[in-house]
Each structure stands twice: as C-alpha cells, then as structure tokens.
Amino acid sequence: MQTTKYLLATYKETPADAEIISHQLMLRAGMIRKNAAGIYAWLPLGLRVLKKVENIVREELNRTGALEILMPAIQPSELWQESGRWEQYGPELLRIIDRHKNEFCFGPTHEEVITALMRNELQSYKQLPITLYQIQTKFRDEIRPRFGVMRSREFLMKDAYSFHMTKASLQETYEIMYKTYQNIFSRLGLKFRAVEAPTGTIGGSFSHEFHVLAESGEDEILYSDASDYAVNVEIATAKAGDPSPDGKGTLHTARGIEVGQVFQLGDKYSKAMGFTVLDENGKAVVPQMGCYGIGVSRTVAATIEQNHDAKGIIWPKAIAPFDVAIVPINMHKSERVREAAYKLYHELTAQGLDVLLDDRNERVGVMFADMELIGIPKQIVVGERGLDAGTVEYKDRKTGAVEHIGLDSISLTL
RNA sequence: CGGGGCGUAGCGCAGCCUGGUAGCGUACUUGCAUGGGGCGCAAGAGGUCGUCGGUUCAAAUCCGGCCGUCCCGACCA
C-alpha cells in the first residue's frame, strides 16, 4: 500500500475526550472514530488490526474443530422469554419494536439463539460433543461506556458454544478452550493471566476470565509469582502477600483488562428451552453447555495499553496493520531513491508482506512521526547516503535499533 | 441514575466575567523555498458559536429548558 492512496488519518494533537492511552492513540493513529457514545467506526488502518486479531482467533478455534457460523444480531423477544432473561436482563438489553409491534433485542450474547438453533439440528448423542462459534457485532447498552473501544456499547466479539452428553465431556472441552485461549493471547504477543471468576448474568457454574495485564485495567487480580494461579480480587478472600492457595509462591496484585471468559453453563439454557437429544438407549437427555467469549475489539485496545511509547503504538508483529514501512528520503527529487524504494516495495510485497510505502511529498520528520505513531514494527529508510554505500537502514520500532543492510539482502532479512 | 466538567473550523484552544456580529495554533489548498525528525515565507478556503426559547436596539457572551459528550461511582467481553 502507498500512503498517497491510503486514508492515513493521523492527528498531531490528542483529542480532548480521550482519557486512556489506547483510546488517544487509536484516535491519533486514525484507527477509529466515534459515532455516538460507545459506538465507533473503524477506519482502514484500525480494521486491518481488528481483522488480524479476528483471524488469529478464528485459526485457533478452527484448530480445535469448532465450527464457524453467523447468527442474527437482532433476536426475537420470544426466545428470551423462554430462558427467562427478557425480564431479568435490565436496561442493558437494547430492545427494539418492529413495524408489526413485535419485540426484538439487539443481541448482547447468543445463548438463546444458539440453543434454539441447535435443539432443531441436534437429535442424537452421535452428534455430540460439538462446538460452534461466531465473530459478530454485539450491543450492550452499558450504563457508562468509556475508554473508546475498551468499554463500548457496540463491540466485536467471538462467542463460542459447546454441547455435551455429560459433564465430563463439557469439562474436557472447557479445558481445550482454556488452552486455546492461552494460545490465542500468546500468539497476540500479550502478557495475560487466566483468573478464577464469578459467573455473572450469563449464569452457570464455573468460569475463568482472561486478563491482559495493564495499569489501566478496570479489574484488580491476585496472582502467584510461582505458578499460573490467579483470582479476581472482587471475589477473593486472600490478599497480597498471602501464600498462594495452590501451595506455590506468594500472591501479588496487578491490574487486568478482561478480554475473554470461559464458562460452564451446565443445563441452564438447554433445560429452560426444552432441548434434548437421545442417548444410546433412546432416552432423552438435556445436553450440558459451555460458552466462551473473546472481546475482539477490546483486545485491540488492550494490546495498545501494553505496547506503546511516547511516539505512539508499538504493534506486536502478529497483528500489526503493516509488517514494514518504507520511508524514502527526498524521493520526489532523487530518481535513484525513487527507483530503489519502488523496487523494494514490489519485492517485499511479492514476498507476501504487508508493506506501506510512504510516497507522500513530505518532510522526513512527518513521515517518521506518522510511521511511528501508527506503530509499524519495522522501517526501511531509503536515502542517497545509503545508496552510495549500497545499503538501506533497517529500523526496529520497539528498540529503535538501526542496521545498515545491503540492498540485495534486505528481502532475505525480512 | 447520583456527583463533577465541557460543547466556538477536521483536531487543540482563546473570546464569555464587563453584550456591539468571531480569533489563534495545527491540519487543509495554491505558489515559493527546503530536503535525514512534525522547518520556513506568502496567498487562500473552511464556523447557522450544540439546540430551543427568553431579556435587549443588539446575544458566542446574560437568563431558562432540552440535547450531546467526557470524568468519578453502582453493571459487563
């Protein structure tokens, strides 16, 4: 991609209504724009990152054999009456009335829809266990949306649902999902902890939350310094300095941003909604269910909270909008620089890399500042100086380290 | 919903107290100049001052209602 053909919508100044760093940087980098409180549009640069996160989530889910589907965002009230949540779920549920005066809601979650769907599709124990998931826009009419896409009303979520003949089977899938979440957040390059958690409105019995560790996190968690043990302070009876309940290490506190949660729902929805399948003996059994969510848009913000400096965002390689930026110096005067820059651009692109060539007729300072703000992990500076020596500069966004690399070997380096 | 801010050009702000018909920086357009860190010079374009009403000869400015938005608290991926 060339910057002159892209919507590089960067701001030099920080918008006044953004409080936390990820929100400020997402606005300044031109990733998102607000449409209403807690409702955001994603610009091309932001969407690239969102899609990369989405694809990693998708790949890891697919790897477990989970099947991708897409359910409606708008859901009829009847389903929610069946589960009892039409009354229980407060004003956070955005209710809608159509032209026939029928009641609907914009889905904040999909237990009802998936259960209604599967009670028609699944008849036999032979079809279980099965896990289905979708990546879709949700709406929760938060009392107080804040911090940009960190706590928005409209957001992109991956929600998965599993169905089982037995609790043991549910436990098995739960553990697979738990591991899958660890894989996902590791691939995203995040520092995170899985913590024991309360079950909330979704109901059920057993749950873990996945928290990205960051100062601005809204939750406080206690974690062991010698094992994976962690717990949300909200429900913990222990405190910092206590020995870890698993006998390994001492507890410390940290702030966390909840980006995912895994639940064992049991038969709460399947039972309420009359969902049964036949077992080996022809006897009707109410399936056990699990549900597993990841806040995809929130994860993007959480990543920035953990990866930024005074110049801007520092994307982990796996989800950077572009892999490398080419910054030509004085390209609009120097034919040599122009040729070298375009040659590199075409080579690297052909190599399958996402390359951003800054072909604007701008001062270098402007180009450097923008490439650093939007957080491209690697920068290649092409200038007369280097070309005289047959090299280009290869700069790391995170460390700032510069290497001079021969023009011929740069594509091998990347 | 309770408490506290703020709404003036895309973004950041001044002007409001003490009414007289809107300004600065940046971004944008054009030209010149420059070319290794948001450089400089010149000329431009861009605003029903959130909205409705009131007071007044006259309202961005004073008074009232409403709306929007941000922050702190109670809910959630």
Tab-separated table of C-alpha atoms (C1' of nucleotides) in Angstrom:
chain	number	residue	atom	x	y	z
A	1	MET	CA	0.000	0.000	0.000
A	2	GLN	CA	1.148	3.512	-0.781
A	3	THR	CA	0.309	6.274	1.669
A	4	THR	CA	-0.935	8.575	-1.086
A	5	LYS	CA	-3.602	6.012	-1.903
A	6	TYR	CA	-4.452	5.249	1.698
A	7	LEU	CA	-6.541	7.024	4.326
A	8	LEU	CA	-3.759	7.894	6.718
A	9	ALA	CA	-5.898	9.886	9.139
A	10	THR	CA	-3.377	10.820	11.811
A	11	TYR	CA	-3.654	13.654	14.336
A	12	LYS	CA	-0.742	15.531	15.789
A	13	GLU	CA	-2.800	16.555	18.797
A	14	THR	CA	-4.651	14.423	21.302
A	15	PRO	CA	-8.446	14.692	21.158
A	16	ALA	CA	-9.734	16.153	24.417
A	17	ASP	CA	-12.306	13.500	25.239
A	18	ALA	CA	-9.928	10.542	25.217
A	19	GLU	CA	-8.663	9.606	28.650
A	20	ILE	CA	-6.607	6.436	28.389
A	21	ILE	CA	-3.610	5.937	26.146
A	22	SER	CA	-5.115	3.294	23.872
A	23	HIS	CA	-8.123	5.488	23.142
A	24	GLN	CA	-5.907	8.510	22.478
A	25	LEU	CA	-3.595	6.566	20.199
A	26	MET	CA	-6.393	4.841	18.310
A	27	LEU	CA	-7.850	8.263	17.514
A	28	ARG	CA	-4.483	9.854	16.751
A	29	ALA	CA	-3.365	6.963	14.563
A	30	GLY	CA	-6.614	7.131	12.608
A	31	MET	CA	-7.865	3.674	13.600
A	32	ILE	CA	-11.307	4.589	14.895
A	33	ARG	CA	-13.752	7.478	15.014
A	34	LYS	CA	-16.652	7.950	17.400
A	35	ASN	CA	-20.152	7.875	16.036
A	36	ALA	CA	-22.009	8.169	19.376
A	37	ALA	CA	-21.153	7.371	22.983
A	38	GLY	CA	-19.681	3.875	22.992
A	39	ILE	CA	-20.218	3.404	19.251
A	40	TYR	CA	-17.277	3.553	16.875
A	41	ALA	CA	-16.424	3.323	13.190
A	42	TRP	CA	-13.227	1.508	12.226
A	43	LEU	CA	-11.097	3.255	9.623
A	44	PRO	CA	-8.908	1.228	7.211
A	45	LEU	CA	-5.876	1.147	9.493
A	46	GLY	CA	-7.863	0.058	12.538
A	47	LEU	CA	-9.783	-2.521	10.569
A	48	ARG	CA	-6.551	-4.156	9.428
A	49	VAL	CA	-5.615	-4.784	13.048
A	50	LEU	CA	-9.105	-5.872	14.029
A	51	LYS	CA	-9.126	-8.389	11.169
A	52	LYS	CA	-5.732	-9.755	12.137
A	53	VAL	CA	-6.875	-10.381	15.692
A	54	GLU	CA	-10.083	-11.895	14.356
A	55	ASN	CA	-8.150	-14.235	12.082
A	56	ILE	CA	-5.873	-15.482	14.830
A	57	VAL	CA	-8.927	-16.198	16.965
A	58	ARG	CA	-10.561	-17.959	14.021
A	59	GLU	CA	-7.488	-20.069	13.231
A	60	GLU	CA	-7.099	-21.258	16.804
A	61	LEU	CA	-10.801	-22.040	17.170
A	62	ASN	CA	-10.830	-23.927	13.892
A	63	ARG	CA	-7.837	-25.908	15.071
A	64	THR	CA	-9.955	-27.332	17.909
A	65	GLY	CA	-12.619	-28.461	15.459
A	66	ALA	CA	-15.054	-25.690	16.419
A	67	LEU	CA	-17.372	-24.740	13.538
A	68	GLU	CA	-17.913	-21.164	12.469
A	69	ILE	CA	-21.464	-19.905	11.988
A	70	LEU	CA	-23.140	-16.497	11.857
A	71	MET	CA	-26.255	-15.821	13.878
A	72	PRO	CA	-28.593	-12.836	13.616
A	73	ALA	CA	-27.748	-9.720	15.584
A	74	ILE	CA	-31.437	-8.967	16.057
A	75	GLN	CA	-33.252	-11.524	18.206
A	76	PRO	CA	-36.968	-12.053	18.887
A	77	SER	CA	-38.182	-11.480	22.459
A	78	GLU	CA	-39.876	-14.908	22.493
A	79	LEU	CA	-36.518	-16.675	22.828
A	80	TRP	CA	-35.568	-14.505	25.759
A	81	GLN	CA	-38.902	-15.166	27.380
A	82	GLU	CA	-38.204	-18.885	27.119
A	83	SER	CA	-34.958	-18.528	29.034
A	84	GLY	CA	-36.481	-16.026	31.437
A	85	ARG	CA	-33.943	-13.362	30.589
A	86	TRP	CA	-36.373	-10.942	28.902
A	87	GLU	CA	-37.423	-9.963	32.419
A	88	GLN	CA	-34.061	-10.492	34.147
A	89	TYR	CA	-31.798	-8.591	31.799
A	90	GLY	CA	-32.193	-4.921	32.648
A	91	PRO	CA	-31.894	-1.789	30.518
A	92	GLU	CA	-28.548	-3.080	29.262
A	93	LEU	CA	-30.604	-5.085	26.764
A	94	LEU	CA	-31.368	-2.829	23.810
A	95	ARG	CA	-34.992	-3.575	22.964
A	96	ILE	CA	-36.435	-2.880	19.548
A	97	ILE	CA	-40.004	-2.848	18.236
A	98	ASP	CA	-40.656	-3.543	14.576
A	99	ARG	CA	-43.472	-2.226	12.355
A	100	HIS	CA	-45.759	-5.069	13.412
A	101	LYS	CA	-45.231	-4.079	17.052
A	102	ASN	CA	-43.215	-7.246	17.675
A	103	GLU	CA	-40.461	-7.011	20.259
A	104	PHE	CA	-36.824	-7.771	19.498
A	105	CYS	CA	-33.457	-7.011	21.016
A	106	PHE	CA	-30.029	-6.337	19.568
A	107	GLY	CA	-28.104	-9.353	20.833
A	108	PRO	CA	-25.702	-8.760	23.728
A	109	THR	CA	-24.936	-12.511	23.706
A	110	HIS	CA	-26.364	-15.560	21.959
A	111	GLU	CA	-27.186	-18.389	24.354
A	112	GLU	CA	-30.871	-18.253	23.455
A	113	VAL	CA	-30.344	-18.180	19.707
A	114	ILE	CA	-27.768	-20.975	19.652
A	115	THR	CA	-29.889	-23.150	21.941
A	116	ALA	CA	-32.987	-22.638	19.798
A	117	LEU	CA	-30.951	-23.328	16.689
A	118	MET	CA	-29.311	-26.480	17.996
A	119	ARG	CA	-32.425	-28.012	19.555
A	120	ASN	CA	-33.678	-28.341	15.991
A	121	GLU	CA	-30.428	-29.510	14.468
A	122	LEU	CA	-29.172	-31.964	17.093
A	123	GLN	CA	-31.142	-35.135	17.807
A	124	SER	CA	-28.594	-37.805	18.658
A	125	TYR	CA	-25.729	-38.404	21.071
A	126	LYS	CA	-23.749	-39.254	17.930
A	127	GLN	CA	-23.672	-35.560	17.018
A	128	LEU	CA	-22.165	-34.533	20.350
A	129	PRO	CA	-19.922	-33.051	21.563
A	130	ILE	CA	-19.944	-30.112	19.185
A	131	THR	CA	-18.705	-26.534	19.425
A	132	LEU	CA	-19.936	-23.655	17.264
A	133	TYR	CA	-18.748	-20.089	17.225
A	134	GLN	CA	-19.231	-16.774	15.511
A	135	ILE	CA	-17.420	-13.453	15.301
A	136	GLN	CA	-20.005	-10.760	15.317
A	137	THR	CA	-21.095	-7.311	16.452
A	138	LYS	CA	-22.772	-7.269	19.852
A	139	PHE	CA	-24.605	-4.478	21.628
A	140	ARG	CA	-24.821	-3.922	25.361
A	141	ASP	CA	-26.367	-0.658	26.453
A	142	GLU	CA	-23.731	-0.001	29.112
A	143	ILE	CA	-24.623	2.370	31.917
A	144	ARG	CA	-21.429	4.224	31.223
A	145	PRO	CA	-19.469	3.447	28.101
A	146	ARG	CA	-15.920	4.763	28.327
A	147	PHE	CA	-12.332	4.478	27.195
A	148	GLY	CA	-13.090	4.161	23.481
A	149	VAL	CA	-13.481	0.577	22.279
A	150	MET	CA	-12.243	-0.680	25.647
A	151	ARG	CA	-15.726	-0.408	27.081
A	152	SER	CA	-18.029	0.411	24.234
A	153	ARG	CA	-21.684	-0.392	23.759
A	154	GLU	CA	-21.232	-1.831	20.288
A	155	PHE	CA	-18.277	-4.201	20.023
A	156	LEU	CA	-16.921	-7.158	18.097
A	157	MET	CA	-16.992	-10.422	19.978
A	158	LYS	CA	-16.105	-14.022	19.321
A	159	ASP	CA	-18.648	-16.188	21.089
A	160	ALA	CA	-18.471	-19.972	21.078
A	161	TYR	CA	-20.962	-22.505	22.460
A	162	SER	CA	-20.420	-26.196	23.129
A	163	PHE	CA	-22.924	-29.041	23.671
A	164	HIS	CA	-22.293	-32.284	25.574
A	165	MET	CA	-23.878	-35.501	26.757
A	166	THR	CA	-22.018	-35.401	30.066
A	167	LYS	CA	-20.372	-33.050	32.499
A	168	ALA	CA	-17.097	-34.861	31.905
A	169	SER	CA	-17.324	-34.100	28.195
A	170	LEU	CA	-18.055	-30.447	28.994
A	171	GLN	CA	-15.044	-30.352	31.290
A	172	GLU	CA	-12.895	-31.775	28.510
A	173	THR	CA	-13.941	-29.097	26.015
A	174	TYR	CA	-13.641	-26.421	28.684
A	175	GLU	CA	-10.021	-27.385	29.172
A	176	ILE	CA	-9.393	-27.363	25.427
A	177	MET	CA	-10.895	-23.887	25.193
A	178	TYR	CA	-8.836	-22.737	28.150
A	179	LYS	CA	-5.678	-23.899	26.366
A	180	THR	CA	-6.880	-22.393	23.105
A	181	TYR	CA	-7.312	-19.030	24.803
A	182	GLN	CA	-3.785	-19.278	26.137
A	183	ASN	CA	-2.599	-19.982	22.598
A	184	ILE	CA	-4.563	-17.064	21.190
A	185	PHE	CA	-3.321	-14.477	23.684
A	186	SER	CA	0.218	-15.807	23.397
A	187	ARG	CA	0.094	-15.510	19.627
A	188	LEU	CA	-1.151	-11.954	20.004
A	189	GLY	CA	2.015	-11.256	21.969
A	190	LEU	CA	0.201	-10.265	25.166
A	191	LYS	CA	1.070	-10.635	28.829
A	192	PHE	CA	-2.023	-12.144	30.391
A	193	ARG	CA	-3.392	-14.277	33.221
A	194	ALA	CA	-6.328	-16.652	33.449
A	195	VAL	CA	-8.193	-15.995	36.677
A	196	GLU	CA	-10.963	-17.769	38.537
A	197	ALA	CA	-14.101	-15.707	38.215
A	198	PRO	CA	-17.729	-15.261	39.251
A	199	THR	CA	-20.315	-16.330	36.691
A	200	GLY	CA	-22.407	-13.148	36.280
A	201	THR	CA	-25.634	-12.715	34.318
A	202	ILE	CA	-24.882	-15.440	31.797
A	203	GLY	CA	-25.395	-17.963	34.539
A	204	GLY	CA	-23.891	-21.382	35.074
A	205	SER	CA	-21.409	-22.763	37.470
A	206	PHE	CA	-17.748	-22.466	36.648
A	207	SER	CA	-15.681	-19.837	34.927
A	208	HIS	CA	-12.293	-18.319	34.164
A	209	GLU	CA	-11.571	-14.829	32.917
A	210	PHE	CA	-8.576	-13.973	30.777
A	211	HIS	CA	-6.972	-10.684	31.717
A	212	VAL	CA	-4.412	-8.693	29.816
A	213	LEU	CA	-2.155	-7.090	32.407
A	214	ALA	CA	-2.102	-3.289	32.176
A	215	GLU	CA	-2.090	-0.342	34.565
A	216	SER	CA	-5.343	0.998	33.183
A	217	GLY	CA	-7.173	-2.303	33.782
A	218	GLU	CA	-10.535	-1.995	35.481
A	219	ASP	CA	-10.114	-5.181	37.478
A	220	GLU	CA	-7.675	-5.996	40.199
A	221	ILE	CA	-6.336	-9.524	40.238
A	222	LEU	CA	-4.214	-11.544	42.629
A	223	TYR	CA	-1.668	-13.862	41.075
A	224	SER	CA	1.005	-16.239	42.276
A	225	ASP	CA	4.603	-15.420	41.467
A	226	ALA	CA	5.455	-19.107	41.174
A	227	SER	CA	2.515	-20.691	39.331
A	228	ASP	CA	-0.389	-19.928	36.984
A	229	TYR	CA	-2.755	-19.366	39.898
A	230	ALA	CA	-4.714	-16.100	39.707
A	231	VAL	CA	-8.007	-14.821	41.069
A	232	ASN	CA	-10.169	-11.702	40.701
A	233	VAL	CA	-9.865	-9.562	43.850
A	234	GLU	CA	-13.577	-8.862	43.621
A	235	ILE	CA	-14.310	-12.338	44.971
A	236	ALA	CA	-11.070	-13.309	46.621
A	237	THR	CA	-10.742	-13.799	50.344
A	238	ALA	CA	-6.944	-13.822	50.092
A	239	LYS	CA	-4.828	-10.686	49.817
A	240	ALA	CA	-1.445	-9.603	48.515
A	241	GLY	CA	1.418	-11.187	50.452
A	242	ASP	CA	-0.540	-14.326	51.346
A	243	PRO	CA	0.811	-17.692	50.222
A	244	SER	CA	-0.839	-18.901	47.009
A	245	PRO	CA	-3.728	-21.354	47.729
A	246	ASP	CA	-2.138	-23.889	45.371
A	247	GLY	CA	0.871	-24.007	47.658
A	248	LYS	CA	3.228	-22.453	45.118
A	249	GLY	CA	4.599	-18.970	45.674
A	250	THR	CA	3.196	-15.750	47.076
A	251	LEU	CA	0.253	-13.635	45.907
A	252	HIS	CA	0.781	-10.259	44.237
A	253	THR	CA	-1.725	-7.789	42.781
A	254	ALA	CA	-1.941	-6.443	39.247
A	255	ARG	CA	-4.493	-4.552	37.172
A	256	GLY	CA	-6.131	-6.503	34.386
A	257	ILE	CA	-8.305	-5.891	31.336
A	258	GLU	CA	-10.761	-8.705	30.846
A	259	VAL	CA	-10.539	-9.795	27.225
A	260	GLY	CA	-12.010	-13.270	27.413
A	261	GLN	CA	-14.048	-15.604	29.521
A	262	VAL	CA	-14.826	-19.315	29.501
A	263	PHE	CA	-17.969	-20.656	31.201
A	264	GLN	CA	-19.501	-23.980	32.067
A	265	LEU	CA	-23.190	-23.238	31.697
A	266	GLY	CA	-24.450	-26.695	32.610
A	267	ASP	CA	-28.064	-27.242	31.549
A	268	LYS	CA	-29.370	-23.785	32.372
A	269	TYR	CA	-30.409	-22.887	28.818
A	270	SER	CA	-30.919	-26.334	27.365
A	271	LYS	CA	-33.295	-27.190	30.210
A	272	ALA	CA	-35.218	-23.900	30.195
A	273	MET	CA	-35.651	-24.097	26.439
A	274	GLY	CA	-36.619	-27.758	26.251
A	275	PHE	CA	-33.591	-29.034	24.355
A	276	THR	CA	-32.979	-32.789	24.470
A	277	VAL	CA	-31.119	-35.382	22.436
A	278	LEU	CA	-31.433	-39.169	22.586
A	279	ASP	CA	-28.694	-41.231	24.211
A	280	GLU	CA	-27.561	-44.781	23.302
A	281	ASN	CA	-30.652	-46.186	24.990
A	282	GLY	CA	-33.104	-43.934	23.231
A	283	LYS	CA	-33.591	-41.898	26.371
A	284	ALA	CA	-33.965	-38.093	26.154
A	285	VAL	CA	-31.062	-36.224	27.766
A	286	VAL	CA	-30.695	-32.480	28.349
A	287	PRO	CA	-27.280	-31.507	26.967
A	288	GLN	CA	-24.647	-29.748	29.039
A	289	MET	CA	-23.463	-26.477	27.580
A	290	GLY	CA	-20.374	-24.306	27.715
A	291	CYS	CA	-19.814	-20.812	26.355
A	292	TYR	CA	-16.599	-18.996	25.562
A	293	GLY	CA	-16.203	-15.329	24.673
A	294	ILE	CA	-13.417	-13.059	23.499
A	295	GLY	CA	-13.832	-9.300	23.157
A	296	VAL	CA	-12.078	-8.847	19.822
A	297	SER	CA	-12.307	-5.043	19.622
A	298	ARG	CA	-11.380	-4.707	23.285
A	299	THR	CA	-8.356	-6.910	22.694
A	300	VAL	CA	-7.065	-4.392	20.140
A	301	ALA	CA	-7.252	-1.612	22.750
A	302	ALA	CA	-5.734	-3.823	25.446
A	303	THR	CA	-2.810	-4.595	23.150
A	304	ILE	CA	-2.072	-0.891	22.814
A	305	GLU	CA	-2.287	-0.402	26.580
A	306	GLN	CA	0.515	-2.914	26.842
A	307	ASN	CA	2.545	-1.818	23.818
A	308	HIS	CA	3.197	1.894	23.343
A	309	ASP	CA	5.754	4.615	23.996
A	310	ALA	CA	5.897	8.407	23.751
A	311	LYS	CA	5.905	8.218	19.944
A	312	GLY	CA	2.845	6.025	19.606
A	313	ILE	CA	1.783	2.438	19.198
A	314	ILE	CA	4.232	-0.488	19.006
A	315	TRP	CA	2.328	-3.350	17.398
A	316	PRO	CA	3.250	-6.938	18.152
A	317	LYS	CA	4.294	-8.487	14.870
A	318	ALA	CA	1.291	-10.794	14.621
A	319	ILE	CA	-1.334	-8.049	14.432
A	320	ALA	CA	0.498	-5.019	13.049
A	321	PRO	CA	-1.537	-3.306	10.290
A	322	PHE	CA	1.593	-3.422	8.117
A	323	ASP	CA	4.725	-5.521	8.591
A	324	VAL	CA	7.118	-2.902	7.309
A	325	ALA	CA	7.132	0.766	6.293
A	326	ILE	CA	9.394	2.081	3.565
A	327	VAL	CA	10.429	5.691	4.101
A	328	PRO	CA	12.248	7.158	1.077
A	329	ILE	CA	14.229	10.315	1.725
A	330	ASN	CA	13.762	13.059	-0.865
A	331	MET	CA	12.225	10.628	-3.319
A	332	HIS	CA	10.472	13.380	-5.215
A	333	LYS	CA	13.813	14.869	-6.250
A	334	SER	CA	16.024	11.809	-6.403
A	335	GLU	CA	15.327	9.350	-9.183
A	336	ARG	CA	17.737	6.861	-7.608
A	337	VAL	CA	15.868	6.879	-4.331
A	338	ARG	CA	12.548	6.547	-6.110
A	339	GLU	CA	13.695	3.555	-8.113
A	340	ALA	CA	15.215	1.817	-5.118
A	341	ALA	CA	12.130	2.461	-2.962
A	342	TYR	CA	9.654	1.140	-5.519
A	343	LYS	CA	11.834	-1.843	-6.320
A	344	LEU	CA	11.943	-2.782	-2.649
A	345	TYR	CA	8.230	-2.152	-2.310
A	346	HIS	CA	7.400	-4.527	-5.149
A	347	GLU	CA	9.853	-7.198	-3.984
A	348	LEU	CA	8.642	-7.243	-0.410
A	349	THR	CA	5.001	-7.153	-1.450
A	350	ALA	CA	5.602	-10.090	-3.796
A	351	GLN	CA	7.126	-11.859	-0.820
A	352	GLY	CA	3.721	-11.716	0.858
A	353	LEU	CA	4.489	-8.941	3.311
A	354	ASP	CA	2.096	-6.095	4.122
A	355	VAL	CA	4.216	-3.155	3.051
A	356	LEU	CA	3.413	0.537	3.443
A	357	LEU	CA	5.404	2.809	1.162
A	358	ASP	CA	5.351	6.439	2.250
A	359	ASP	CA	5.293	8.085	-1.155
A	360	ARG	CA	3.997	11.434	0.071
A	361	ASN	CA	5.968	14.536	-0.791
A	362	GLU	CA	6.514	15.235	2.891
A	363	ARG	CA	9.453	16.111	5.062
A	364	VAL	CA	11.125	13.083	6.600
A	365	GLY	CA	10.115	14.201	10.073
A	366	VAL	CA	6.468	13.977	9.128
A	367	MET	CA	6.908	10.518	7.622
A	368	PHE	CA	8.884	9.148	10.556
A	369	ALA	CA	6.414	10.572	13.062
A	370	ASP	CA	3.429	9.029	11.264
A	371	MET	CA	5.017	5.603	10.789
A	372	GLU	CA	5.991	5.552	14.448
A	373	LEU	CA	2.593	6.755	15.635
A	374	ILE	CA	0.767	4.016	13.752
A	375	GLY	CA	3.239	1.504	15.145
A	376	ILE	CA	4.668	-0.333	12.121
A	377	PRO	CA	7.200	-2.794	13.652
A	378	LYS	CA	9.929	-2.310	11.044
A	379	GLN	CA	11.010	0.658	8.994
A	380	ILE	CA	13.252	0.732	5.946
A	381	VAL	CA	14.807	4.106	5.220
A	382	VAL	CA	16.000	4.571	1.646
A	383	GLY	CA	18.257	7.569	1.040
A	384	GLU	CA	21.039	8.846	-1.195
A	385	ARG	CA	23.541	8.316	1.610
A	386	GLY	CA	22.794	4.660	1.957
A	387	LEU	CA	22.521	4.054	-1.761
A	388	ASP	CA	26.044	5.370	-2.225
A	389	ALA	CA	27.131	2.509	0.010
A	390	GLY	CA	24.614	0.100	-1.480
A	391	THR	CA	22.599	-0.128	1.739
A	392	VAL	CA	19.335	0.839	3.354
A	393	GLU	CA	18.575	1.426	7.024
A	394	TYR	CA	16.500	-1.162	8.802
A	395	LYS	CA	14.990	0.209	11.991
A	396	ASP	CA	13.139	-1.556	14.780
A	397	ARG	CA	10.112	0.339	16.108
A	398	LYS	CA	10.366	-1.041	19.615
A	399	THR	CA	14.080	-0.699	20.293
A	400	GLY	CA	14.948	1.988	17.772
A	401	ALA	CA	17.966	-0.108	16.780
A	402	VAL	CA	19.240	0.589	13.256
A	403	GLU	CA	21.059	-1.830	10.993
A	404	HIS	CA	22.575	-0.959	7.645
A	405	ILE	CA	21.721	-3.738	5.300
A	406	GLY	CA	22.795	-4.351	1.742
A	407	LEU	CA	20.053	-3.604	-0.789
A	408	ASP	CA	20.382	-7.121	-2.159
A	409	SER	CA	19.901	-8.888	1.145
A	410	ILE	CA	17.093	-6.872	2.660
A	411	SER	CA	14.352	-9.173	1.398
A	412	LEU	CA	16.175	-12.101	2.955
A	413	THR	CA	16.319	-10.308	6.287
A	414	LEU	CA	12.555	-9.853	6.436
B	1	C	C1'	-29.124	7.063	37.842
B	2	G	C1'	-26.149	10.243	41.695
B	3	G	C1'	-21.773	13.759	41.681
B	4	G	C1'	-18.429	16.973	38.597
B	5	G	C1'	-16.734	19.123	33.810
B	6	C	C1'	-17.264	20.533	28.739
B	7	G	C1'	-19.977	21.908	23.864
B	8	U	C1'	-16.840	28.161	19.299
B	9	A	C1'	-13.437	25.442	11.782
B	10	G	C1'	-11.143	18.283	10.978
B	11	C	C1'	-8.069	18.471	15.793
B	12	G	C1'	-6.234	21.572	20.200
B	13	C	C1'	-7.866	26.168	22.242
B	14	A	C1'	-8.880	31.756	23.286
B	15	G	C1'	-13.039	35.136	23.322
B	16	C	C1'	-17.980	34.899	27.635
B	17	C	C1'	-16.868	37.757	33.772
B	18	U	C1'	-17.576	43.660	31.700
B	19	G	C1'	-23.294	42.153	25.142
B	20	G	C1'	-21.652	45.677	19.564
B	21	U	C1'	-21.918	40.331	14.667
B	22	A	C1'	-15.569	35.595	15.801
B	23	G	C1'	-9.940	34.750	16.570
B	24	C	C1'	-5.120	31.816	17.441
B	25	G	C1'	-2.277	27.233	16.692
B	26	U	C1'	-2.413	22.947	13.838
B	27	A	C1'	-4.377	20.349	9.747
B	28	C	C1'	-6.149	21.557	4.505
B	29	U	C1'	-5.480	24.273	-0.785
B	30	U	C1'	-2.002	27.124	-4.098
B	31	G	C1'	2.844	29.143	-5.013
B	32	C	C1'	7.982	29.809	-3.471
B	33	A	C1'	11.831	27.703	-0.834
B	34	U	C1'	13.817	23.339	1.529
B	35	G	C1'	15.193	18.135	1.798
B	36	G	C1'	17.866	12.766	7.455
B	37	G	C1'	12.990	14.238	12.546
B	38	G	C1'	6.261	17.289	12.724
B	39	C	C1'	11.305	23.543	9.071
B	40	G	C1'	10.361	28.480	6.677
B	41	C	C1'	7.816	32.542	3.603
B	42	A	C1'	3.375	34.213	1.041
B	43	A	C1'	-1.674	33.906	-0.507
B	44	G	C1'	-6.315	31.237	0.338
B	45	A	C1'	-10.633	28.030	1.621
B	46	G	C1'	-13.270	26.450	5.958
B	47	G	C1'	-17.631	28.236	11.640
B	48	U	C1'	-26.334	28.825	11.488
B	49	C	C1'	-20.525	29.741	18.225
B	50	G	C1'	-24.866	22.139	20.407
B	51	U	C1'	-30.230	23.325	20.303
B	52	C	C1'	-34.901	25.783	21.530
B	53	G	C1'	-36.839	29.824	23.952
B	54	G	C1'	-36.358	34.496	26.902
B	55	U	C1'	-34.103	39.548	28.043
B	56	U	C1'	-32.122	43.569	24.809
B	57	C	C1'	-31.874	48.402	19.658
B	58	A	C1'	-28.162	44.365	19.568
B	59	A	C1'	-26.511	37.681	22.303
B	60	A	C1'	-20.819	33.145	21.247
B	61	U	C1'	-21.272	36.465	25.605
B	62	C	C1'	-26.817	37.445	30.218
B	63	C	C1'	-31.282	34.009	31.930
B	64	G	C1'	-34.133	29.253	31.430
B	65	G	C1'	-35.324	24.435	29.230
B	66	C	C1'	-33.568	20.470	26.322
B	67	C	C1'	-29.790	17.559	23.802
B	68	G	C1'	-24.918	15.738	23.261
B	69	U	C1'	-20.331	14.381	25.357
B	70	C	C1'	-16.323	13.327	28.969
B	71	C	C1'	-14.655	12.072	34.049
B	72	C	C1'	-15.743	9.652	39.250
B	73	G	C1'	-19.282	5.731	41.443
B	74	A	C1'	-23.005	1.140	41.111
B	75	C	C1'	-23.199	-3.305	35.971
B	76	C	C1'	-20.433	-6.108	31.884
B	77	A	C1'	-16.494	-9.174	26.883
